């Protein structure tokens, strides 16, 4: 995945802890051997390790969830485990530049790793689902900070000739997370040791905190707080995600509809506050008439809605396909594998026409794959049918991978002003996190509509998410021809 598609990079334009001079044309081009040399290896491990912890933890917990619910109960709050983590990460992503400015790189990283580790401790000791959700919120705060720091600290911790390779390596950690997370989580679940899985995350966080303390610049920061935090917008987003989350826990019927309606109204309020506010979550260009940036963000949001189907796939794989926890975890990764593989191909598309087709084809493949997967859900599925599920999820993921890289380019080209274009591209990650948080809560609501029938829950969730991704068939067309239209 591209650097601009990773969570937390909203802070790149605001690098309060930066001390390095801007790159010059005379700077030599650093190679992989220099980046991974003894001089920089510890720094690279910290930057990449923080992003890897965040990325892996998303899929890691999804694979563990069926075992966790079996042990401590709380199935009605299943979706809140992901929603709490993601919403906390959105909030933390807004604080990255302020932490850098106040603490400096080393201390900011130590804080991030320790907060993440504290969340892992709460998770491993959880006697109930409510306690687990609290731990996930704490983990999300630490994880969102670490993911943002991974890109914001490159400039101050490495020479400019190594920036491009370092950003590429850190971006690759997201792909590593999508592959390692489900497999590792499924393995711990199969061993009946889900609590020890979080103990492993704690050990990793503590080791990386020690490494960060010794490897990164330890100055105390600039002492400047950075740009103000958009508190009103964040409050409305948090309340909206909570309202959608409540809809999965209340009795089915009018209470469910009322919760969804409240969530929708709060999202509408968020848009109105953003349009009029001086400090916003998304760039002001997104609300300017005639600029295609809003359509870029909406397309990113519906693509990310498809990713949230992965939250429940391991559960359905075990209950309907009779899979072991490890196999169910791998099934849950099929969509993300398709994303990674397709992106490797899509980034090589050379012409604007080819890139535009990729953006428009992406939602088609994603929606078609999810619809087919939903329609083919059945109890006691055969091994052959489970293999078909995996293929369909892979196809759905290829739709995301085809479109995503070029949406980043379209965002950068949404303005002729270089600074505004950079902010627009960075805000893709905030959009991604917001979509994850809201759609994970909606996925939980769709599952709850199935009641005691796991088959109905699987169909409602998959087909309901597909209905959201189908909106991308319209928004992708409005993104413009390769993002060529600009409005500074």
Short mmCIF file of C-alpha atoms in Angstrom, two decimals:
data_model
loop_
_atom_site.label_atom_id
_atom_site.label_comp_id
_atom_site.label_asym_id
_atom_site.label_seq_id
_atom_site.Cartn_x
_atom_site.Cartn_y
_atom_site.Cartn_z
CA UNK A 1 0.00 0.00 0.00
CA UNK A 2 1.13 3.47 -0.71
CA UNK A 3 2.49 5.72 1.98
CA UNK A 4 -0.43 8.07 1.61
CA UNK A 5 -2.93 5.31 2.27
CA UNK A 6 -1.65 4.39 5.71
CA UNK A 7 -3.50 5.34 8.86
CA UNK A 8 -2.19 8.24 10.87
CA UNK A 9 -0.30 10.08 8.13
CA UNK A 10 -2.54 13.11 8.52
CA UNK A 11 0.26 14.66 10.50
CA UNK A 12 2.87 14.68 7.75
CA UNK A 13 2.42 18.32 6.78
CA UNK A 14 2.80 19.36 10.45
CA UNK A 15 6.17 17.98 11.47
CA UNK A 16 6.83 19.88 14.62
CA UNK A 17 9.87 17.82 15.59
CA UNK A 18 11.63 18.16 12.27
CA UNK A 19 15.22 19.36 12.49
CA UNK A 20 16.60 18.25 9.14
CA UNK A 21 17.00 20.70 6.26
CA UNK A 22 14.76 20.29 3.23
CA UNK A 23 16.01 17.91 0.55
CA UNK A 24 18.34 19.31 -2.07
CA UNK A 25 18.94 18.18 -5.61
CA UNK A 26 22.58 17.60 -4.76
CA UNK A 27 21.81 15.00 -2.11
CA UNK A 28 22.98 11.52 -3.08
CA UNK A 29 20.46 8.75 -3.56
CA UNK A 30 20.60 6.40 -0.57
CA UNK A 31 20.21 2.67 -1.13
CA UNK A 32 18.70 -0.16 0.87
CA UNK A 33 22.11 -1.15 2.18
CA UNK A 34 22.55 2.26 3.80
CA UNK A 35 19.00 2.39 5.16
CA UNK A 36 19.45 -1.01 6.81
CA UNK A 37 23.01 -0.38 7.91
CA UNK A 38 24.03 -0.39 11.58
CA UNK A 39 23.82 3.38 11.67
CA UNK A 40 20.10 3.54 10.84
CA UNK A 41 18.76 0.03 11.49
CA UNK A 42 17.46 0.73 15.00
CA UNK A 43 15.63 3.84 13.80
CA UNK A 44 14.09 1.95 10.88
CA UNK A 45 12.96 -0.86 13.18
CA UNK A 46 11.17 1.64 15.42
CA UNK A 47 9.43 3.47 12.57
CA UNK A 48 8.40 0.28 10.77
CA UNK A 49 7.62 -1.57 13.99
CA UNK A 50 5.09 1.00 15.16
CA UNK A 51 3.14 0.82 11.90
CA UNK A 52 3.37 -2.99 11.85
CA UNK A 53 1.95 -3.21 15.39
CA UNK A 54 -1.00 -1.06 14.39
CA UNK A 55 -1.71 -2.87 11.11
CA UNK A 56 -1.28 -6.38 12.51
CA UNK A 57 -3.47 -5.63 15.52
CA UNK A 58 -6.50 -4.88 13.36
CA UNK A 59 -6.54 -8.36 11.81
CA UNK A 60 -4.97 -10.08 14.79
CA UNK A 61 -7.97 -9.33 16.99
CA UNK A 62 -10.51 -10.21 14.26
CA UNK A 63 -9.07 -13.73 14.18
CA UNK A 64 -9.16 -13.97 17.99
CA UNK A 65 -12.71 -12.69 18.46
CA UNK A 66 -14.66 -15.97 18.10
CA UNK A 67 -12.48 -17.52 20.82
CA UNK A 68 -12.78 -14.43 23.02
CA UNK A 69 -16.58 -14.41 22.78
CA UNK A 70 -16.64 -18.14 23.55
CA UNK A 71 -14.60 -17.49 26.70
CA UNK A 72 -15.98 -14.26 28.17
CA UNK A 73 -19.26 -13.78 26.27
CA UNK A 74 -20.48 -10.37 25.07
CA UNK A 75 -21.37 -11.35 21.50
CA UNK A 76 -23.77 -8.39 21.25
CA UNK A 77 -20.78 -6.04 21.61
CA UNK A 78 -18.69 -7.86 18.99
CA UNK A 79 -18.44 -4.86 16.65
CA UNK A 80 -17.53 -2.45 19.46
CA UNK A 81 -14.15 -4.13 19.81
CA UNK A 82 -13.14 -2.85 16.36
CA UNK A 83 -15.13 0.39 16.53
CA UNK A 84 -13.58 1.48 19.83
CA UNK A 85 -10.07 0.80 18.56
CA UNK A 86 -10.58 2.63 15.26
CA UNK A 87 -12.35 5.65 16.72
CA UNK A 88 -9.60 6.08 19.29
CA UNK A 89 -7.06 5.87 16.45
CA UNK A 90 -8.85 8.67 14.58
CA UNK A 91 -8.56 10.90 17.65
CA UNK A 92 -4.91 9.98 18.18
CA UNK A 93 -4.08 10.74 14.54
CA UNK A 94 -5.10 14.34 15.20
CA UNK A 95 -2.58 14.57 18.04
CA UNK A 96 0.60 13.36 16.32
CA UNK A 97 2.05 16.75 15.43
CA UNK A 98 1.23 18.12 18.89
CA UNK A 99 2.98 15.19 20.59
CA UNK A 100 6.05 15.66 18.40
CA UNK A 101 6.15 19.37 19.10
CA UNK A 102 5.78 18.88 22.86
CA UNK A 103 7.82 15.73 23.47
CA UNK A 104 10.20 15.19 20.58
CA UNK A 105 10.49 12.00 18.55
CA UNK A 106 11.92 9.59 21.15
CA UNK A 107 9.52 10.51 23.96
CA UNK A 108 6.52 10.60 21.64
CA UNK A 109 7.33 7.08 20.46
CA UNK A 110 7.89 5.81 24.00
CA UNK A 111 4.49 7.23 25.01
CA UNK A 112 2.85 5.59 22.00
CA UNK A 113 4.36 2.17 22.68
CA UNK A 114 3.59 2.33 26.42
CA UNK A 115 -0.04 3.32 25.83
CA UNK A 116 -0.39 0.54 23.27
CA UNK A 117 1.18 -1.89 25.74
CA UNK A 118 -1.15 -0.76 28.51
CA UNK A 119 -4.10 -1.55 26.26
CA UNK A 120 -2.65 -4.99 25.59
CA UNK A 121 -2.44 -5.61 29.35
CA UNK A 122 -6.10 -4.67 29.80
CA UNK A 123 -7.04 -6.99 26.93
CA UNK A 124 -5.13 -9.94 28.30
CA UNK A 125 -6.73 -9.55 31.75
CA UNK A 126 -10.26 -8.86 30.52
CA UNK A 127 -12.96 -10.64 32.54
CA UNK A 128 -15.74 -9.31 30.30
CA UNK A 129 -16.35 -7.83 26.85
CA UNK A 130 -16.83 -4.35 28.33
CA UNK A 131 -13.37 -4.51 29.87
CA UNK A 132 -11.92 -5.75 26.57
CA UNK A 133 -13.46 -2.81 24.72
CA UNK A 134 -11.82 -0.43 27.20
CA UNK A 135 -8.48 -2.09 26.49
CA UNK A 136 -9.06 -1.76 22.76
CA UNK A 137 -9.77 1.96 23.12
CA UNK A 138 -6.48 2.41 24.97
CA UNK A 139 -4.71 0.33 22.30
CA UNK A 140 -6.29 2.48 19.59
CA UNK A 141 -4.94 5.67 21.18
CA UNK A 142 -1.43 4.23 21.25
CA UNK A 143 -1.73 2.58 17.84
CA UNK A 144 -3.06 5.67 16.08
CA UNK A 145 -0.18 7.69 17.51
CA UNK A 146 2.40 5.10 16.39
CA UNK A 147 0.98 4.85 12.88
CA UNK A 148 1.13 8.62 12.42
CA UNK A 149 4.61 8.95 13.91
CA UNK A 150 5.94 6.40 11.43
CA UNK A 151 5.77 8.98 8.65
CA UNK A 152 6.05 12.22 10.60
CA UNK A 153 9.42 11.27 12.15
CA UNK A 154 11.17 10.17 8.94
CA UNK A 155 12.21 13.73 8.14
CA UNK A 156 13.87 14.39 11.48
CA UNK A 157 15.40 10.94 12.06
CA UNK A 158 16.91 10.08 8.67
CA UNK A 159 18.91 11.96 6.01
CA UNK A 160 16.86 13.18 3.06
CA UNK A 161 18.46 10.71 0.64
CA UNK A 162 16.78 7.87 2.58
CA UNK A 163 13.30 9.35 2.95
CA UNK A 164 11.74 7.67 -0.10
CA UNK A 165 13.00 4.18 0.74
CA UNK A 166 12.08 4.56 4.40
CA UNK A 167 8.52 5.61 3.49
CA UNK A 168 8.25 2.64 1.13
CA UNK A 169 9.46 0.22 3.80
CA UNK A 170 7.05 1.60 6.38
CA UNK A 171 4.18 1.37 3.89
CA UNK A 172 5.04 -2.28 3.30
CA UNK A 173 4.37 -2.96 6.98
CA UNK A 174 0.66 -2.58 6.34
CA UNK A 175 0.83 -5.47 3.88
CA UNK A 176 2.82 -7.48 6.40
CA UNK A 177 0.12 -6.82 8.98
CA UNK A 178 -2.65 -8.08 6.71
CA UNK A 179 -0.79 -11.35 6.20
CA UNK A 180 0.79 -11.99 9.60
CA UNK A 181 -2.03 -10.67 11.80
CA UNK A 182 -4.78 -13.18 10.86
CA UNK A 183 -2.37 -16.12 10.81
CA UNK A 184 -0.84 -15.30 14.19
CA UNK A 185 -4.20 -14.51 15.79
CA UNK A 186 -5.69 -17.70 14.39
CA UNK A 187 -2.78 -19.72 15.74
CA UNK A 188 -3.20 -18.36 19.28
CA UNK A 189 -6.95 -18.93 19.05
CA UNK A 190 -6.43 -22.52 17.96
CA UNK A 191 -4.11 -23.07 20.91
CA UNK A 192 -6.75 -21.65 23.25
CA UNK A 193 -4.34 -18.94 24.35
CA UNK A 194 -5.92 -15.69 23.23
CA UNK A 195 -4.82 -13.89 26.41
CA UNK A 196 -1.20 -14.79 25.70
CA UNK A 197 -1.59 -13.26 22.25
CA UNK A 198 -1.96 -9.84 23.86
CA UNK A 199 0.94 -10.60 26.18
CA UNK A 200 3.04 -11.05 23.05
CA UNK A 201 1.96 -7.61 21.82
CA UNK A 202 2.95 -6.15 25.20
CA UNK A 203 6.46 -7.64 24.93
CA UNK A 204 6.85 -6.30 21.39
CA UNK A 205 5.70 -2.82 22.47
CA UNK A 206 8.11 -2.71 25.41
CA UNK A 207 11.08 -3.82 23.29
CA UNK A 208 10.31 -1.20 20.66
CA UNK A 209 9.91 1.47 23.37
CA UNK A 210 13.42 0.69 24.64
CA UNK A 211 14.74 0.80 21.10
CA UNK A 212 13.04 4.13 20.43
CA UNK A 213 14.50 5.67 23.57
CA UNK A 214 18.02 4.93 22.38
CA UNK A 215 17.69 5.34 18.62
CA UNK A 216 15.63 8.50 18.05
CA UNK A 217 16.38 12.17 18.73
CA UNK A 218 15.71 12.88 22.40
CA UNK A 219 15.27 16.66 22.35
CA UNK A 220 12.14 17.87 24.08
CA UNK A 221 10.44 19.19 20.96
CA UNK A 222 9.70 22.72 19.85
CA UNK A 223 7.32 23.44 22.70
CA UNK A 224 4.70 24.55 20.15
CA UNK A 225 1.36 22.78 20.17
CA UNK A 226 0.89 22.70 16.41
CA UNK A 227 -2.47 23.34 14.80
CA UNK A 228 -5.55 23.33 17.04
CA UNK A 229 -7.41 20.04 17.40
CA UNK A 230 -10.86 20.13 15.70
CA UNK A 231 -12.68 19.19 18.91
CA UNK A 232 -16.22 19.82 17.64
CA UNK A 233 -15.72 17.65 14.56
CA UNK A 234 -14.07 14.86 16.54
CA UNK A 235 -16.83 14.93 19.16
CA UNK A 236 -19.52 14.55 16.49
CA UNK A 237 -17.61 11.71 14.82
CA UNK A 238 -17.18 9.89 18.11
CA UNK A 239 -20.84 10.26 18.98
CA UNK A 240 -21.87 9.10 15.50
CA UNK A 241 -19.73 5.96 15.76
CA UNK A 242 -21.16 5.33 19.23
CA UNK A 243 -24.73 5.70 17.95
CA UNK A 244 -24.11 3.22 15.15
CA UNK A 245 -22.46 0.90 17.65
CA UNK A 246 -25.44 1.11 20.03
CA UNK A 247 -27.72 0.04 17.18
CA UNK A 248 -26.14 -3.42 17.27
CA UNK A 249 -26.77 -3.86 21.01
CA UNK A 250 -30.34 -2.56 21.46
CA UNK A 251 -33.39 -4.76 20.79
CA UNK A 252 -34.19 -5.18 17.12
CA UNK A 253 -36.92 -2.92 15.81
CA UNK A 254 -37.58 0.76 16.39
CA UNK A 255 -34.60 1.13 18.74
CA UNK A 256 -32.22 -0.10 16.04
CA UNK A 257 -33.69 2.29 13.49
CA UNK A 258 -33.57 5.20 15.94
CA UNK A 259 -29.90 4.56 16.73
CA UNK A 260 -28.98 4.48 13.04
CA UNK A 261 -30.99 7.66 12.43
CA UNK A 262 -29.19 9.44 15.28
CA UNK A 263 -25.85 8.30 13.87
CA UNK A 264 -26.75 9.63 10.42
CA UNK A 265 -27.84 12.98 11.89
CA UNK A 266 -24.57 13.27 13.81
CA UNK A 267 -22.61 12.58 10.61
CA UNK A 268 -24.63 15.30 8.87
CA UNK A 269 -23.77 17.61 11.76
CA UNK A 270 -20.11 16.72 11.35
CA UNK A 271 -20.25 17.79 7.69
CA UNK A 272 -21.91 21.10 8.59
CA UNK A 273 -19.35 21.87 11.30
CA UNK A 274 -16.55 21.01 8.88
CA UNK A 275 -17.95 23.28 6.17
CA UNK A 276 -18.04 26.26 8.51
CA UNK A 277 -15.17 25.57 10.90
CA UNK A 278 -11.76 27.23 10.90
CA UNK A 279 -10.12 24.02 12.13
CA UNK A 280 -11.29 20.86 10.40
CA UNK A 281 -10.57 17.14 10.18
CA UNK A 282 -10.62 17.15 6.37
CA UNK A 283 -9.16 19.87 4.10
CA UNK A 284 -11.46 22.77 3.26
CA UNK A 285 -11.06 21.84 -0.42
CA UNK A 286 -13.30 18.85 0.25
CA UNK A 287 -16.21 21.22 0.84
CA UNK A 288 -15.53 23.57 -2.06
CA UNK A 289 -18.06 23.47 -4.87
CA UNK A 290 -16.67 22.05 -8.12
CA UNK A 291 -13.60 20.42 -6.57
CA UNK A 292 -13.50 16.61 -7.05
CA UNK A 293 -11.82 15.97 -3.69
CA UNK A 294 -15.11 15.20 -1.94
CA UNK A 295 -15.76 12.40 -4.44
CA UNK A 296 -12.27 11.03 -3.91
CA UNK A 297 -12.88 10.83 -0.16
CA UNK A 298 -16.32 9.27 -0.60
CA UNK A 299 -14.85 6.63 -2.91
CA UNK A 300 -12.15 5.87 -0.36
CA UNK A 301 -14.83 5.59 2.33
CA UNK A 302 -16.96 3.07 0.43
CA UNK A 303 -13.90 1.00 -0.47
CA UNK A 304 -12.95 0.91 3.22
CA UNK A 305 -16.48 -0.20 4.06
CA UNK A 306 -15.69 -3.39 2.15
CA UNK A 307 -12.63 -3.99 4.33
CA UNK A 308 -14.80 -4.03 7.45
CA UNK A 309 -16.48 -7.22 6.25
CA UNK A 310 -13.25 -8.91 7.38
CA UNK A 311 -14.16 -8.28 11.02
CA UNK A 312 -16.76 -11.04 11.00
CA UNK A 313 -15.43 -13.39 8.31
CA UNK A 314 -13.40 -15.51 10.78
CA UNK A 315 -16.57 -15.95 12.87
CA UNK A 316 -18.63 -17.03 9.87
CA UNK A 317 -15.81 -19.28 8.66
CA UNK A 318 -15.84 -21.18 11.95
CA UNK A 319 -19.62 -21.32 12.39
CA UNK A 320 -20.73 -21.97 8.81
CA UNK A 321 -17.62 -23.53 7.28
CA UNK A 322 -16.46 -25.58 10.25
CA UNK A 323 -12.97 -24.10 9.95
CA UNK A 324 -10.33 -24.19 12.65
CA UNK A 325 -9.47 -20.79 14.17
CA UNK A 326 -6.23 -20.68 12.15
CA UNK A 327 -7.96 -21.48 8.84
CA UNK A 328 -10.75 -19.00 9.62
CA UNK A 329 -8.16 -16.32 10.30
CA UNK A 330 -6.53 -16.97 6.94
CA UNK A 331 -9.93 -16.82 5.24
CA UNK A 332 -10.42 -13.42 6.86
CA UNK A 333 -7.18 -12.23 5.27
CA UNK A 334 -8.22 -13.19 1.71
CA UNK A 335 -9.70 -9.76 0.98
CA UNK A 336 -6.60 -7.93 2.17
CA UNK A 337 -4.34 -10.26 0.19
CA UNK A 338 -6.31 -9.36 -2.93
CA UNK A 339 -5.86 -5.68 -2.04
CA UNK A 340 -2.08 -6.01 -1.75
CA UNK A 341 -1.64 -8.11 -4.90
CA UNK A 342 -3.82 -5.87 -7.08
CA UNK A 343 -2.08 -2.76 -5.83
CA UNK A 344 1.29 -4.12 -6.95
CA UNK A 345 -0.17 -4.33 -10.45
CA UNK A 346 -2.17 -1.11 -10.37
CA UNK A 347 0.70 1.18 -9.42
CA UNK A 348 2.34 0.32 -12.76
CA UNK A 349 -0.51 1.64 -14.90
CA UNK A 350 1.07 4.30 -17.08
CA UNK A 351 -1.72 6.23 -18.81
CA UNK A 352 -4.42 8.48 -17.33
CA UNK A 353 -7.08 6.44 -19.13
CA UNK A 354 -5.85 3.19 -17.58
CA UNK A 355 -5.74 4.74 -14.11
CA UNK A 356 -9.24 6.16 -14.53
CA UNK A 357 -10.53 2.72 -15.57
CA UNK A 358 -8.88 1.19 -12.51
CA UNK A 359 -10.65 3.65 -10.19
CA UNK A 360 -14.01 2.96 -11.83
CA UNK A 361 -13.52 -0.82 -11.98
CA UNK A 362 -12.50 -1.12 -8.34
CA UNK A 363 -15.96 -0.64 -6.76
CA UNK A 364 -17.47 -3.00 -9.36
CA UNK A 365 -15.15 -5.87 -8.40
CA UNK A 366 -15.49 -5.15 -4.68
CA UNK A 367 -19.28 -5.10 -4.79
CA UNK A 368 -19.57 -8.12 -7.08
CA UNK A 369 -17.23 -10.18 -4.90
CA UNK A 370 -19.13 -9.32 -1.71
CA UNK A 371 -22.55 -9.97 -3.27
CA UNK A 372 -21.49 -13.37 -4.60
CA UNK A 373 -19.89 -14.25 -1.25
CA UNK A 374 -23.04 -13.28 0.62
CA UNK A 375 -25.34 -15.26 -1.66
CA UNK A 376 -23.18 -18.37 -1.32
CA UNK A 377 -23.26 -18.44 2.48
CA UNK A 378 -24.68 -21.72 3.72
CA UNK A 379 -24.45 -23.84 6.86
CA UNK A 380 -22.07 -26.83 6.90
CA UNK A 381 -20.24 -25.55 3.84
CA UNK A 382 -17.96 -28.00 2.04
CA UNK A 383 -14.24 -27.46 1.64
CA UNK A 384 -14.81 -26.65 -2.03
CA UNK A 385 -17.35 -23.96 -1.17
CA UNK A 386 -15.04 -22.46 1.43
CA UNK A 387 -12.36 -22.26 -1.28
CA UNK A 388 -14.87 -20.39 -3.48
CA UNK A 389 -15.51 -18.00 -0.57
CA UNK A 390 -11.79 -17.31 -0.40
CA UNK A 391 -11.59 -16.64 -4.15
CA UNK A 392 -14.55 -14.27 -4.04
CA UNK A 393 -13.07 -12.36 -1.12
CA UNK A 394 -9.78 -12.16 -3.02
CA UNK A 395 -11.65 -10.73 -6.03
CA UNK A 396 -13.36 -8.19 -3.78
CA UNK A 397 -9.98 -7.16 -2.42
CA UNK A 398 -8.54 -6.68 -5.90
CA UNK A 399 -11.18 -4.01 -6.45
CA UNK A 400 -9.76 -2.01 -3.54
CA UNK A 401 -6.17 -2.53 -4.70
CA UNK A 402 -6.92 -1.42 -8.26
CA UNK A 403 -8.46 1.89 -7.23
CA UNK A 404 -6.69 2.94 -4.06
CA UNK A 405 -3.27 4.10 -5.37
CA UNK A 406 -4.83 6.41 -7.93
CA UNK A 407 -7.21 8.00 -5.46
CA UNK A 408 -4.11 9.25 -3.64
CA UNK A 409 -2.86 10.82 -6.87
CA UNK A 410 -6.28 12.35 -7.52
CA UNK A 411 -6.22 13.89 -4.05
CA UNK A 412 -2.79 15.43 -4.62
CA UNK A 413 -3.99 16.88 -7.93
CA UNK A 414 -7.11 18.35 -6.39
CA UNK A 415 -5.26 21.64 -5.95
CA UNK A 416 -2.56 23.51 -7.85
CA UNK A 417 -1.14 24.58 -4.47
CA UNK A 418 1.56 22.10 -3.38
CA UNK A 419 0.88 22.47 0.33
CA UNK A 420 -2.88 22.03 -0.06
CA UNK A 421 -2.34 19.03 -2.32
CA UNK A 422 -0.14 17.38 0.29
CA UNK A 423 -2.74 17.95 2.99
CA UNK A 424 -5.45 16.56 0.73
CA UNK A 425 -3.45 13.38 0.13
CA UNK A 426 -2.60 12.98 3.81
CA UNK A 427 -6.26 13.32 4.79
CA UNK A 428 -7.04 10.14 2.86
CA UNK A 429 -5.82 8.30 5.92
CA UNK A 430 -8.18 10.19 8.22
CA UNK A 431 -11.00 9.34 5.82
CA UNK A 432 -9.92 5.71 5.92
CA UNK A 433 -9.97 5.59 9.72
CA UNK A 434 -13.35 7.33 9.92
CA UNK A 435 -14.85 4.89 7.41
CA UNK A 436 -13.44 1.93 9.32
CA UNK A 437 -14.87 3.17 12.61
CA UNK A 438 -18.37 3.93 11.28
CA UNK A 439 -18.66 0.86 9.04
CA UNK A 440 -17.40 -1.55 11.69
CA UNK A 441 -20.28 -0.38 13.88
CA UNK A 442 -22.75 -0.75 10.99
CA UNK A 443 -21.42 -4.25 10.30
CA UNK A 444 -22.21 -5.18 13.89
CA UNK A 445 -25.75 -3.88 13.47
CA UNK A 446 -26.24 -5.92 10.30
CA UNK A 447 -25.02 -9.04 12.08
CA UNK A 448 -27.41 -8.44 14.97
CA UNK A 449 -30.34 -8.35 12.51
CA UNK A 450 -29.78 -12.05 11.92
CA UNK A 451 -30.70 -12.85 15.52
CA UNK A 452 -29.90 -16.45 16.43
CA UNK A 453 -29.35 -17.49 12.81
CA UNK A 454 -25.67 -17.29 11.90
CA UNK A 455 -26.60 -17.80 8.24
CA UNK A 456 -28.92 -14.79 8.25
CA UNK A 457 -26.29 -12.72 10.07
CA UNK A 458 -23.67 -13.61 7.45
CA UNK A 459 -25.98 -12.68 4.59
CA UNK A 460 -27.24 -9.45 6.14
CA UNK A 461 -23.73 -8.28 6.96
CA UNK A 462 -22.11 -9.17 3.63
CA UNK A 463 -24.93 -7.95 1.41
CA UNK A 464 -25.47 -4.85 3.56
CA UNK A 465 -21.82 -3.87 3.26
CA UNK A 466 -22.06 -4.57 -0.49
CA UNK A 467 -24.93 -2.08 -0.68
CA UNK A 468 -22.62 0.57 0.78
CA UNK A 469 -19.72 -0.27 -1.57
CA UNK A 470 -22.13 -0.06 -4.53
CA UNK A 471 -22.26 3.69 -3.92
CA UNK A 472 -18.68 3.71 -5.18
CA UNK A 473 -19.99 2.97 -8.66
CA UNK A 474 -21.28 6.55 -8.65
CA UNK A 475 -18.62 8.36 -6.63
CA UNK A 476 -15.72 6.86 -8.62
CA UNK A 477 -17.08 8.42 -11.80
CA UNK A 478 -17.16 11.85 -10.14
CA UNK A 479 -13.50 11.76 -9.06
CA UNK A 480 -12.57 13.18 -12.46
CA UNK A 481 -10.20 11.98 -15.12
CA UNK A 482 -7.12 10.95 -13.14
CA UNK A 483 -7.71 13.80 -10.74
CA UNK A 484 -6.86 16.30 -13.46
CA UNK A 485 -9.41 18.92 -12.39
CA UNK A 486 -8.05 21.28 -9.80
CA UNK A 487 -9.32 24.11 -7.72
CA UNK A 488 -6.82 25.83 -5.53
#
